[in-house]
Amino acid sequence: MKRFLFVMALLLAYTISGMAQTDRQYIRSGNKYYRQQNFVKAEAEYRKSLSVNPENPQALYNLGCALVMQKKDSVAVQQFEKAAKIETGRMRKAKIYHNIGFVCQSHKLYGDAINAYKESLRNNPADNETRYNLALCQRLNKSEQNRNKNNQNKNKNKDKQKKDKDKKQDQNKNNNNKQDKENKEKQQEKMSRDNAEQLLNAAMQNEQATQRRVKDAMRQTRSRKLDKNW
């Protein structure tokens, strides 16, 4: 992957009319520390420059570069954005937006990187490095969108499968409840029939017993009559 952070402006002194001497001195001192890769001291010098002139685009840009070298990317982007609003030179503005794109690309924020690279090319259409990074981020962004789409489809399928499973379980539960209810009704019906048969049998037995008692009574009556006549 070709990725390049523009820092050449650090080695060049801006010619800014009406600027205090101490402002430029802080920037030169910061550039010296930057070349020595002492980015902490370079940051301190650039901040001193901004304390003298908060609207110095060179100090903002160089501070952003020093922060990137310390992996303070989110703060660095803020400085680059401030510099881009103030900077009027098209070539320097192109480098600022390139660096914003570089930081966003490093964090896989491809959409933001694409916008920054496009803005850089508007200011410097001849920058092939930025053009390459733009094309790369566009491919990576498309791949990421496809992955997200596939993951969304997978999640939808999982949700559908879960819903179908839950629906099937509910149906099974309802069927089981229905079967239990039917079985209970059958048992109650059987018990009712059994009770009816028992009551009928008891009634028949009572009737038979009653008939036997009546017959016995009649026999005894006839016996008594015969005895009396005899």
JSON list of C-alpha atoms in Angstrom, two decimals:
[
{"chain": "A", "resi": 1, "resn": "MET", "atom": "CA", "xyz": [0.00, 0.00, 0.00]},
{"chain": "A", "resi": 2, "resn": "LYS", "atom": "CA", "xyz": [1.41, 3.35, -1.01]},
{"chain": "A", "resi": 3, "resn": "ARG", "atom": "CA", "xyz": [0.86, 5.84, 1.75]},
{"chain": "A", "resi": 4, "resn": "PHE", "atom": "CA", "xyz": [2.82, 9.01, 2.20]},
{"chain": "A", "resi": 5, "resn": "LEU", "atom": "CA", "xyz": [2.59, 11.82, 4.73]},
{"chain": "A", "resi": 6, "resn": "PHE", "atom": "CA", "xyz": [3.65, 15.15, 3.29]},
{"chain": "A", "resi": 7, "resn": "VAL", "atom": "CA", "xyz": [6.20, 16.81, 5.55]},
{"chain": "A", "resi": 8, "resn": "MET", "atom": "CA", "xyz": [8.23, 18.75, 3.00]},
{"chain": "A", "resi": 9, "resn": "ALA", "atom": "CA", "xyz": [6.66, 21.97, 4.11]},
{"chain": "A", "resi": 10, "resn": "LEU", "atom": "CA", "xyz": [8.44, 21.50, 7.42]},
{"chain": "A", "resi": 11, "resn": "LEU", "atom": "CA", "xyz": [11.75, 22.01, 5.69]},
{"chain": "A", "resi": 12, "resn": "LEU", "atom": "CA", "xyz": [10.65, 25.17, 3.95]},
{"chain": "A", "resi": 13, "resn": "ALA", "atom": "CA", "xyz": [10.14, 28.55, 5.54]},
{"chain": "A", "resi": 14, "resn": "TYR", "atom": "CA", "xyz": [6.97, 30.41, 4.64]},
{"chain": "A", "resi": 15, "resn": "THR", "atom": "CA", "xyz": [7.36, 34.00, 3.58]},
{"chain": "A", "resi": 16, "resn": "ILE", "atom": "CA", "xyz": [4.49, 35.64, 5.42]},
{"chain": "A", "resi": 17, "resn": "SER", "atom": "CA", "xyz": [4.37, 39.39, 5.44]},
{"chain": "A", "resi": 18, "resn": "GLY", "atom": "CA", "xyz": [3.59, 41.18, 8.66]},
{"chain": "A", "resi": 19, "resn": "MET", "atom": "CA", "xyz": [4.52, 38.18, 10.84]},
{"chain": "A", "resi": 20, "resn": "ALA", "atom": "CA", "xyz": [6.42, 38.75, 14.05]},
{"chain": "A", "resi": 21, "resn": "GLN", "atom": "CA", "xyz": [10.02, 37.53, 14.10]},
{"chain": "A", "resi": 22, "resn": "THR", "atom": "CA", "xyz": [9.43, 35.37, 17.18]},
{"chain": "A", "resi": 23, "resn": "ASP", "atom": "CA", "xyz": [6.60, 33.55, 15.36]},
{"chain": "A", "resi": 24, "resn": "ARG", "atom": "CA", "xyz": [8.94, 32.46, 12.53]},
{"chain": "A", "resi": 25, "resn": "GLN", "atom": "CA", "xyz": [11.70, 31.64, 14.99]},
{"chain": "A", "resi": 26, "resn": "TYR", "atom": "CA", "xyz": [9.48, 29.19, 16.85]},
{"chain": "A", "resi": 27, "resn": "ILE", "atom": "CA", "xyz": [8.60, 27.48, 13.58]},
{"chain": "A", "resi": 28, "resn": "ARG", "atom": "CA", "xyz": [12.28, 27.24, 12.58]},
{"chain": "A", "resi": 29, "resn": "SER", "atom": "CA", "xyz": [13.13, 25.84, 16.01]},
{"chain": "A", "resi": 30, "resn": "GLY", "atom": "CA", "xyz": [10.29, 23.31, 15.70]},
{"chain": "A", "resi": 31, "resn": "ASN", "atom": "CA", "xyz": [11.50, 22.28, 12.23]},
{"chain": "A", "resi": 32, "resn": "LYS", "atom": "CA", "xyz": [14.97, 21.68, 13.67]},
{"chain": "A", "resi": 33, "resn": "TYR", "atom": "CA", "xyz": [13.61, 19.34, 16.34]},
{"chain": "A", "resi": 34, "resn": "TYR", "atom": "CA", "xyz": [11.39, 17.66, 13.75]},
{"chain": "A", "resi": 35, "resn": "ARG", "atom": "CA", "xyz": [14.37, 16.82, 11.52]},
{"chain": "A", "resi": 36, "resn": "GLN", "atom": "CA", "xyz": [16.04, 15.34, 14.60]},
{"chain": "A", "resi": 37, "resn": "GLN", "atom": "CA", "xyz": [12.86, 13.26, 15.12]},
{"chain": "A", "resi": 38, "resn": "ASN", "atom": "CA", "xyz": [12.34, 14.89, 18.48]},
{"chain": "A", "resi": 39, "resn": "PHE", "atom": "CA", "xyz": [8.63, 15.29, 17.85]},
{"chain": "A", "resi": 40, "resn": "VAL", "atom": "CA", "xyz": [7.72, 16.19, 21.43]},
{"chain": "A", "resi": 41, "resn": "LYS", "atom": "CA", "xyz": [9.94, 19.29, 21.41]},
{"chain": "A", "resi": 42, "resn": "ALA", "atom": "CA", "xyz": [8.88, 20.09, 17.86]},
{"chain": "A", "resi": 43, "resn": "GLU", "atom": "CA", "xyz": [5.25, 20.06, 19.01]},
{"chain": "A", "resi": 44, "resn": "ALA", "atom": "CA", "xyz": [6.10, 22.40, 21.88]},
{"chain": "A", "resi": 45, "resn": "GLU", "atom": "CA", "xyz": [7.78, 24.91, 19.53]},
{"chain": "A", "resi": 46, "resn": "TYR", "atom": "CA", "xyz": [4.89, 24.89, 17.07]},
{"chain": "A", "resi": 47, "resn": "ARG", "atom": "CA", "xyz": [2.47, 25.52, 19.92]},
{"chain": "A", "resi": 48, "resn": "LYS", "atom": "CA", "xyz": [4.59, 28.49, 21.01]},
{"chain": "A", "resi": 49, "resn": "SER", "atom": "CA", "xyz": [4.34, 29.82, 17.48]},
{"chain": "A", "resi": 50, "resn": "LEU", "atom": "CA", "xyz": [0.55, 29.49, 17.62]},
{"chain": "A", "resi": 51, "resn": "SER", "atom": "CA", "xyz": [0.46, 31.26, 20.97]},
{"chain": "A", "resi": 52, "resn": "VAL", "atom": "CA", "xyz": [1.96, 34.24, 19.16]},
{"chain": "A", "resi": 53, "resn": "ASN", "atom": "CA", "xyz": [-0.17, 33.87, 16.03]},
{"chain": "A", "resi": 54, "resn": "PRO", "atom": "CA", "xyz": [-3.10, 31.38, 16.24]},
{"chain": "A", "resi": 55, "resn": "GLU", "atom": "CA", "xyz": [-3.88, 32.00, 12.54]},
{"chain": "A", "resi": 56, "resn": "ASN", "atom": "CA", "xyz": [-0.52, 30.76, 11.24]},
{"chain": "A", "resi": 57, "resn": "PRO", "atom": "CA", "xyz": [-1.36, 27.93, 8.78]},
{"chain": "A", "resi": 58, "resn": "GLN", "atom": "CA", "xyz": [2.25, 26.73, 8.65]},
{"chain": "A", "resi": 59, "resn": "ALA", "atom": "CA", "xyz": [2.40, 26.30, 12.44]},
{"chain": "A", "resi": 60, "resn": "LEU", "atom": "CA", "xyz": [-0.94, 24.46, 12.41]},
{"chain": "A", "resi": 61, "resn": "TYR", "atom": "CA", "xyz": [0.17, 22.20, 9.57]},
{"chain": "A", "resi": 62, "resn": "ASN", "atom": "CA", "xyz": [3.56, 21.43, 11.12]},
{"chain": "A", "resi": 63, "resn": "LEU", "atom": "CA", "xyz": [1.94, 20.82, 14.51]},
{"chain": "A", "resi": 64, "resn": "GLY", "atom": "CA", "xyz": [-0.39, 18.32, 12.85]},
{"chain": "A", "resi": 65, "resn": "CYS", "atom": "CA", "xyz": [2.58, 16.48, 11.34]},
{"chain": "A", "resi": 66, "resn": "ALA", "atom": "CA", "xyz": [4.38, 16.35, 14.71]},
{"chain": "A", "resi": 67, "resn": "LEU", "atom": "CA", "xyz": [1.24, 14.95, 16.36]},
{"chain": "A", "resi": 68, "resn": "VAL", "atom": "CA", "xyz": [0.86, 12.25, 13.68]},
{"chain": "A", "resi": 69, "resn": "MET", "atom": "CA", "xyz": [4.43, 11.14, 14.37]},
{"chain": "A", "resi": 70, "resn": "GLN", "atom": "CA", "xyz": [3.40, 10.72, 18.03]},
{"chain": "A", "resi": 71, "resn": "LYS", "atom": "CA", "xyz": [0.30, 8.74, 17.02]},
{"chain": "A", "resi": 72, "resn": "LYS", "atom": "CA", "xyz": [-2.00, 11.52, 18.23]},
{"chain": "A", "resi": 73, "resn": "ASP", "atom": "CA", "xyz": [-4.05, 11.22, 15.09]},
{"chain": "A", "resi": 74, "resn": "SER", "atom": "CA", "xyz": [-7.40, 12.67, 16.16]},
{"chain": "A", "resi": 75, "resn": "VAL", "atom": "CA", "xyz": [-5.76, 15.86, 17.49]},
{"chain": "A", "resi": 76, "resn": "ALA", "atom": "CA", "xyz": [-3.57, 16.03, 14.39]},
{"chain": "A", "resi": 77, "resn": "VAL", "atom": "CA", "xyz": [-6.60, 16.00, 12.08]},
{"chain": "A", "resi": 78, "resn": "GLN", "atom": "CA", "xyz": [-8.07, 18.90, 14.04]},
{"chain": "A", "resi": 79, "resn": "GLN", "atom": "CA", "xyz": [-4.91, 20.94, 13.37]},
{"chain": "A", "resi": 80, "resn": "PHE", "atom": "CA", "xyz": [-4.93, 20.01, 9.68]},
{"chain": "A", "resi": 81, "resn": "GLU", "atom": "CA", "xyz": [-8.57, 21.06, 9.36]},
{"chain": "A", "resi": 82, "resn": "LYS", "atom": "CA", "xyz": [-7.82, 24.43, 10.98]},
{"chain": "A", "resi": 83, "resn": "ALA", "atom": "CA", "xyz": [-4.88, 24.91, 8.62]},
{"chain": "A", "resi": 84, "resn": "ALA", "atom": "CA", "xyz": [-7.01, 24.04, 5.58]},
{"chain": "A", "resi": 85, "resn": "LYS", "atom": "CA", "xyz": [-9.55, 26.75, 6.47]},
{"chain": "A", "resi": 86, "resn": "ILE", "atom": "CA", "xyz": [-6.84, 29.41, 6.70]},
{"chain": "A", "resi": 87, "resn": "GLU", "atom": "CA", "xyz": [-4.41, 28.33, 3.96]},
{"chain": "A", "resi": 88, "resn": "THR", "atom": "CA", "xyz": [-4.84, 30.08, 0.61]},
{"chain": "A", "resi": 89, "resn": "GLY", "atom": "CA", "xyz": [-2.06, 28.43, -1.41]},
{"chain": "A", "resi": 90, "resn": "ARG", "atom": "CA", "xyz": [-3.48, 25.62, -3.54]},
{"chain": "A", "resi": 91, "resn": "MET", "atom": "CA", "xyz": [-0.38, 23.39, -3.39]},
{"chain": "A", "resi": 92, "resn": "ARG", "atom": "CA", "xyz": [-0.06, 23.70, 0.38]},
{"chain": "A", "resi": 93, "resn": "LYS", "atom": "CA", "xyz": [-3.83, 23.18, 0.79]},
{"chain": "A", "resi": 94, "resn": "ALA", "atom": "CA", "xyz": [-3.52, 20.00, -1.33]},
{"chain": "A", "resi": 95, "resn": "LYS", "atom": "CA", "xyz": [-0.84, 18.66, 1.04]},
{"chain": "A", "resi": 96, "resn": "ILE", "atom": "CA", "xyz": [-3.00, 19.43, 4.07]},
{"chain": "A", "resi": 97, "resn": "TYR", "atom": "CA", "xyz": [-5.95, 17.45, 2.67]},
{"chain": "A", "resi": 98, "resn": "HIS", "atom": "CA", "xyz": [-3.62, 14.65, 1.60]},
{"chain": "A", "resi": 99, "resn": "ASN", "atom": "CA", "xyz": [-2.46, 14.31, 5.19]},
{"chain": "A", "resi": 100, "resn": "ILE", "atom": "CA", "xyz": [-6.06, 14.26, 6.46]},
{"chain": "A", "resi": 101, "resn": "GLY", "atom": "CA", "xyz": [-6.75, 11.48, 3.97]},
{"chain": "A", "resi": 102, "resn": "PHE", "atom": "CA", "xyz": [-3.65, 9.61, 5.09]},
{"chain": "A", "resi": 103, "resn": "VAL", "atom": "CA", "xyz": [-4.71, 9.64, 8.75]},
{"chain": "A", "resi": 104, "resn": "CYS", "atom": "CA", "xyz": [-8.28, 8.56, 7.93]},
{"chain": "A", "resi": 105, "resn": "GLN", "atom": "CA", "xyz": [-6.98, 5.79, 5.68]},
{"chain": "A", "resi": 106, "resn": "SER", "atom": "CA", "xyz": [-4.73, 4.53, 8.47]},
{"chain": "A", "resi": 107, "resn": "HIS", "atom": "CA", "xyz": [-7.81, 4.10, 10.67]},
{"chain": "A", "resi": 108, "resn": "LYS", "atom": "CA", "xyz": [-9.85, 2.48, 7.85]},
{"chain": "A", "resi": 109, "resn": "LEU", "atom": "CA", "xyz": [-12.17, 5.47, 7.69]},
{"chain": "A", "resi": 110, "resn": "TYR", "atom": "CA", "xyz": [-12.29, 5.09, 3.93]},
{"chain": "A", "resi": 111, "resn": "GLY", "atom": "CA", "xyz": [-15.26, 7.38, 3.33]},
{"chain": "A", "resi": 112, "resn": "ASP", "atom": "CA", "xyz": [-13.56, 10.30, 5.08]},
{"chain": "A", "resi": 113, "resn": "ALA", "atom": "CA", "xyz": [-10.25, 9.48, 3.40]},
{"chain": "A", "resi": 114, "resn": "ILE", "atom": "CA", "xyz": [-11.91, 9.51, -0.04]},
{"chain": "A", "resi": 115, "resn": "ASN", "atom": "CA", "xyz": [-13.41, 12.95, 0.59]},
{"chain": "A", "resi": 116, "resn": "ALA", "atom": "CA", "xyz": [-10.05, 14.33, 1.77]},
{"chain": "A", "resi": 117, "resn": "TYR", "atom": "CA", "xyz": [-8.13, 12.89, -1.19]},
{"chain": "A", "resi": 118, "resn": "LYS", "atom": "CA", "xyz": [-10.68, 14.30, -3.63]},
{"chain": "A", "resi": 119, "resn": "GLU", "atom": "CA", "xyz": [-10.31, 17.74, -2.06]},
{"chain": "A", "resi": 120, "resn": "SER", "atom": "CA", "xyz": [-6.52, 17.39, -2.31]},
{"chain": "A", "resi": 121, "resn": "LEU", "atom": "CA", "xyz": [-6.77, 16.58, -6.04]},
{"chain": "A", "resi": 122, "resn": "ARG", "atom": "CA", "xyz": [-9.05, 19.56, -6.63]},
{"chain": "A", "resi": 123, "resn": "ASN", "atom": "CA", "xyz": [-6.19, 21.74, -5.46]},
{"chain": "A", "resi": 124, "resn": "ASN", "atom": "CA", "xyz": [-3.43, 19.73, -7.15]},
{"chain": "A", "resi": 125, "resn": "PRO", "atom": "CA", "xyz": [-4.77, 17.44, -9.93]},
{"chain": "A", "resi": 126, "resn": "ALA", "atom": "CA", "xyz": [-1.22, 16.38, -10.88]},
{"chain": "A", "resi": 127, "resn": "ASP", "atom": "CA", "xyz": [-0.52, 14.57, -7.59]},
{"chain": "A", "resi": 128, "resn": "ASN", "atom": "CA", "xyz": [-0.30, 10.89, -8.61]},
{"chain": "A", "resi": 129, "resn": "GLU", "atom": "CA", "xyz": [0.39, 9.74, -5.04]},
{"chain": "A", "resi": 130, "resn": "THR", "atom": "CA", "xyz": [-2.92, 11.16, -3.87]},
{"chain": "A", "resi": 131, "resn": "ARG", "atom": "CA", "xyz": [-4.68, 9.77, -6.95]},
{"chain": "A", "resi": 132, "resn": "TYR", "atom": "CA", "xyz": [-3.36, 6.27, -6.19]},
{"chain": "A", "resi": 133, "resn": "ASN", "atom": "CA", "xyz": [-4.44, 6.49, -2.53]},
{"chain": "A", "resi": 134, "resn": "LEU", "atom": "CA", "xyz": [-7.87, 7.68, -3.61]},
{"chain": "A", "resi": 135, "resn": "ALA", "atom": "CA", "xyz": [-8.35, 4.70, -5.96]},
{"chain": "A", "resi": 136, "resn": "LEU", "atom": "CA", "xyz": [-7.12, 2.31, -3.26]},
{"chain": "A", "resi": 137, "resn": "CYS", "atom": "CA", "xyz": [-9.52, 3.71, -0.65]},
{"chain": "A", "resi": 138, "resn": "GLN", "atom": "CA", "xyz": [-12.40, 3.48, -3.11]},
{"chain": "A", "resi": 139, "resn": "ARG", "atom": "CA", "xyz": [-11.69, -0.23, -3.66]},
{"chain": "A", "resi": 140, "resn": "LEU", "atom": "CA", "xyz": [-11.28, -0.88, 0.06]},
{"chain": "A", "resi": 141, "resn": "ASN", "atom": "CA", "xyz": [-14.44, 1.07, 0.86]},
{"chain": "A", "resi": 142, "resn": "LYS", "atom": "CA", "xyz": [-16.43, -0.94, -1.69]},
{"chain": "A", "resi": 143, "resn": "SER", "atom": "CA", "xyz": [-15.10, -4.22, -0.28]},
{"chain": "A", "resi": 144, "resn": "GLU", "atom": "CA", "xyz": [-16.01, -3.14, 3.23]},
{"chain": "A", "resi": 145, "resn": "GLN", "atom": "CA", "xyz": [-19.52, -2.18, 2.13]},
{"chain": "A", "resi": 146, "resn": "ASN", "atom": "CA", "xyz": [-19.94, -5.58, 0.48]},
{"chain": "A", "resi": 147, "resn": "ARG", "atom": "CA", "xyz": [-18.77, -7.30, 3.69]},
{"chain": "A", "resi": 148, "resn": "ASN", "atom": "CA", "xyz": [-21.19, -5.25, 5.74]},
{"chain": "A", "resi": 149, "resn": "LYS", "atom": "CA", "xyz": [-24.00, -6.09, 3.33]},
{"chain": "A", "resi": 150, "resn": "ASN", "atom": "CA", "xyz": [-23.16, -9.80, 3.51]},
{"chain": "A", "resi": 151, "resn": "ASN", "atom": "CA", "xyz": [-23.05, -9.64, 7.30]},
{"chain": "A", "resi": 152, "resn": "GLN", "atom": "CA", "xyz": [-26.43, -7.89, 7.33]},
{"chain": "A", "resi": 153, "resn": "ASN", "atom": "CA", "xyz": [-27.87, -10.61, 5.09]},
{"chain": "A", "resi": 154, "resn": "LYS", "atom": "CA", "xyz": [-26.41, -13.28, 7.37]},
{"chain": "A", "resi": 155, "resn": "ASN", "atom": "CA", "xyz": [-27.90, -11.59, 10.39]},
{"chain": "A", "resi": 156, "resn": "LYS", "atom": "CA", "xyz": [-31.27, -11.35, 8.62]},
{"chain": "A", "resi": 157, "resn": "ASN", "atom": "CA", "xyz": [-31.09, -15.07, 7.81]},
{"chain": "A", "resi": 158, "resn": "LYS", "atom": "CA", "xyz": [-30.20, -15.86, 11.41]},
{"chain": "A", "resi": 159, "resn": "ASP", "atom": "CA", "xyz": [-33.10, -13.74, 12.63]},
{"chain": "A", "resi": 160, "resn": "LYS", "atom": "CA", "xyz": [-35.46, -15.47, 10.18]},
{"chain": "A", "resi": 161, "resn": "GLN", "atom": "CA", "xyz": [-34.22, -18.89, 11.24]},
{"chain": "A", "resi": 162, "resn": "LYS", "atom": "CA", "xyz": [-34.70, -17.94, 14.89]},
{"chain": "A", "resi": 163, "resn": "LYS", "atom": "CA", "xyz": [-38.21, -16.65, 14.21]},
{"chain": "A", "resi": 164, "resn": "ASP", "atom": "CA", "xyz": [-39.06, -19.82, 12.26]},
{"chain": "A", "resi": 165, "resn": "LYS", "atom": "CA", "xyz": [-37.67, -21.94, 15.08]},
{"chain": "A", "resi": 166, "resn": "ASP", "atom": "CA", "xyz": [-39.62, -19.99, 17.70]},
{"chain": "A", "resi": 167, "resn": "LYS", "atom": "CA", "xyz": [-42.74, -20.23, 15.56]},
{"chain": "A", "resi": 168, "resn": "LYS", "atom": "CA", "xyz": [-42.29, -23.98, 15.20]},
{"chain": "A", "resi": 169, "resn": "GLN", "atom": "CA", "xyz": [-41.74, -24.34, 18.94]},
{"chain": "A", "resi": 170, "resn": "ASP", "atom": "CA", "xyz": [-44.91, -22.32, 19.59]},
{"chain": "A", "resi": 171, "resn": "GLN", "atom": "CA", "xyz": [-46.82, -24.51, 17.14]},
{"chain": "A", "resi": 172, "resn": "ASN", "atom": "CA", "xyz": [-45.49, -27.64, 18.82]},
{"chain": "A", "resi": 173, "resn": "LYS", "atom": "CA", "xyz": [-46.42, -26.22, 22.20]},
{"chain": "A", "resi": 174, "resn": "ASN", "atom": "CA", "xyz": [-49.92, -25.38, 20.97]},
{"chain": "A", "resi": 175, "resn": "ASN", "atom": "CA", "xyz": [-50.26, -28.85, 19.44]},
{"chain": "A", "resi": 176, "resn": "ASN", "atom": "CA", "xyz": [-49.11, -30.43, 22.68]},
{"chain": "A", "resi": 177, "resn": "ASN", "atom": "CA", "xyz": [-51.55, -28.32, 24.66]},
{"chain": "A", "resi": 178, "resn": "LYS", "atom": "CA", "xyz": [-54.32, -29.25, 22.25]},
{"chain": "A", "resi": 179, "resn": "GLN", "atom": "CA", "xyz": [-53.41, -32.93, 22.49]},
{"chain": "A", "resi": 180, "resn": "ASP", "atom": "CA", "xyz": [-53.31, -32.71, 26.27]},
{"chain": "A", "resi": 181, "resn": "LYS", "atom": "CA", "xyz": [-56.71, -31.05, 26.26]},
{"chain": "A", "resi": 182, "resn": "GLU", "atom": "CA", "xyz": [-58.12, -33.73, 23.96]},
{"chain": "A", "resi": 183, "resn": "ASN", "atom": "CA", "xyz": [-56.65, -36.49, 26.12]},
{"chain": "A", "resi": 184, "resn": "LYS", "atom": "CA", "xyz": [-58.08, -34.87, 29.22]},
{"chain": "A", "resi": 185, "resn": "GLU", "atom": "CA", "xyz": [-61.49, -34.59, 27.59]},
{"chain": "A", "resi": 186, "resn": "LYS", "atom": "CA", "xyz": [-61.32, -38.22, 26.49]},
{"chain": "A", "resi": 187, "resn": "GLN", "atom": "CA", "xyz": [-60.38, -39.26, 30.03]},
{"chain": "A", "resi": 188, "resn": "GLN", "atom": "CA", "xyz": [-63.25, -37.22, 31.46]},
{"chain": "A", "resi": 189, "resn": "GLU", "atom": "CA", "xyz": [-65.62, -38.71, 28.88]},
{"chain": "A", "resi": 190, "resn": "LYS", "atom": "CA", "xyz": [-64.41, -42.21, 29.70]},
{"chain": "A", "resi": 191, "resn": "MET", "atom": "CA", "xyz": [-64.81, -41.51, 33.40]},
{"chain": "A", "resi": 192, "resn": "SER", "atom": "CA", "xyz": [-68.33, -40.26, 32.77]},
{"chain": "A", "resi": 193, "resn": "ARG", "atom": "CA", "xyz": [-69.21, -43.40, 30.82]},
{"chain": "A", "resi": 194, "resn": "ASP", "atom": "CA", "xyz": [-67.67, -45.58, 33.52]},
{"chain": "A", "resi": 195, "resn": "ASN", "atom": "CA", "xyz": [-69.61, -43.72, 36.19]},
{"chain": "A", "resi": 196, "resn": "ALA", "atom": "CA", "xyz": [-72.82, -44.07, 34.20]},
{"chain": "A", "resi": 197, "resn": "GLU", "atom": "CA", "xyz": [-72.25, -47.79, 33.75]},
{"chain": "A", "resi": 198, "resn": "GLN", "atom": "CA", "xyz": [-71.47, -48.15, 37.45]},
{"chain": "A", "resi": 199, "resn": "LEU", "atom": "CA", "xyz": [-74.63, -46.27, 38.38]},
{"chain": "A", "resi": 200, "resn": "LEU", "atom": "CA", "xyz": [-76.64, -48.34, 35.89]},
{"chain": "A", "resi": 201, "resn": "ASN", "atom": "CA", "xyz": [-75.18, -51.58, 37.23]},
{"chain": "A", "resi": 202, "resn": "ALA", "atom": "CA", "xyz": [-75.88, -50.44, 40.78]},
{"chain": "A", "resi": 203, "resn": "ALA", "atom": "CA", "xyz": [-79.44, -49.56, 39.82]},
{"chain": "A", "resi": 204, "resn": "MET", "atom": "CA", "xyz": [-79.91, -52.93, 38.12]},
{"chain": "A", "resi": 205, "resn": "GLN", "atom": "CA", "xyz": [-78.48, -54.72, 41.11]},
{"chain": "A", "resi": 206, "resn": "ASN", "atom": "CA", "xyz": [-80.79, -52.76, 43.41]},
{"chain": "A", "resi": 207, "resn": "GLU", "atom": "CA", "xyz": [-83.74, -53.60, 41.21]},
{"chain": "A", "resi": 208, "resn": "GLN", "atom": "CA", "xyz": [-82.84, -57.29, 41.17]},
{"chain": "A", "resi": 209, "resn": "ALA", "atom": "CA", "xyz": [-82.43, -57.23, 44.94]},
{"chain": "A", "resi": 210, "resn": "THR", "atom": "CA", "xyz": [-85.79, -55.52, 45.25]},
{"chain": "A", "resi": 211, "resn": "GLN", "atom": "CA", "xyz": [-87.42, -58.10, 42.99]},
{"chain": "A", "resi": 212, "resn": "ARG", "atom": "CA", "xyz": [-85.90, -60.90, 45.05]},
{"chain": "A", "resi": 213, "resn": "ARG", "atom": "CA", "xyz": [-87.22, -59.34, 48.23]},
{"chain": "A", "resi": 214, "resn": "VAL", "atom": "CA", "xyz": [-90.66, -59.00, 46.68]},
{"chain": "A", "resi": 215, "resn": "LYS", "atom": "CA", "xyz": [-90.67, -62.62, 45.52]},
{"chain": "A", "resi": 216, "resn": "ASP", "atom": "CA", "xyz": [-89.47, -63.78, 48.93]},
{"chain": "A", "resi": 217, "resn": "ALA", "atom": "CA", "xyz": [-92.19, -61.77, 50.59]},
{"chain": "A", "resi": 218, "resn": "MET", "atom": "CA", "xyz": [-94.82, -63.23, 48.28]},
{"chain": "A", "resi": 219, "resn": "ARG", "atom": "CA", "xyz": [-93.64, -66.77, 48.94]},
{"chain": "A", "resi": 220, "resn": "GLN", "atom": "CA", "xyz": [-93.75, -66.17, 52.64]},
{"chain": "A", "resi": 221, "resn": "THR", "atom": "CA", "xyz": [-97.28, -64.81, 52.31]},
{"chain": "A", "resi": 222, "resn": "ARG", "atom": "CA", "xyz": [-98.45, -67.85, 50.38]},
{"chain": "A", "resi": 223, "resn": "SER", "atom": "CA", "xyz": [-96.77, -70.11, 52.92]},
{"chain": "A", "resi": 224, "resn": "ARG", "atom": "CA", "xyz": [-98.52, -68.39, 55.77]},
{"chain": "A", "resi": 225, "resn": "LYS", "atom": "CA", "xyz": [-101.87, -68.68, 53.99]},
{"chain": "A", "resi": 226, "resn": "LEU", "atom": "CA", "xyz": [-101.38, -72.34, 53.31]},
{"chain": "A", "resi": 227, "resn": "ASP", "atom": "CA", "xyz": [-100.39, -72.99, 56.85]},
{"chain": "A", "resi": 228, "resn": "LYS", "atom": "CA", "xyz": [-103.46, -71.17, 58.03]},
{"chain": "A", "resi": 229, "resn": "ASN", "atom": "CA", "xyz": [-105.78, -73.15, 55.76]},
{"chain": "A", "resi": 230, "resn": "TRP", "atom": "CA", "xyz": [-104.19, -76.41, 56.64]}
]
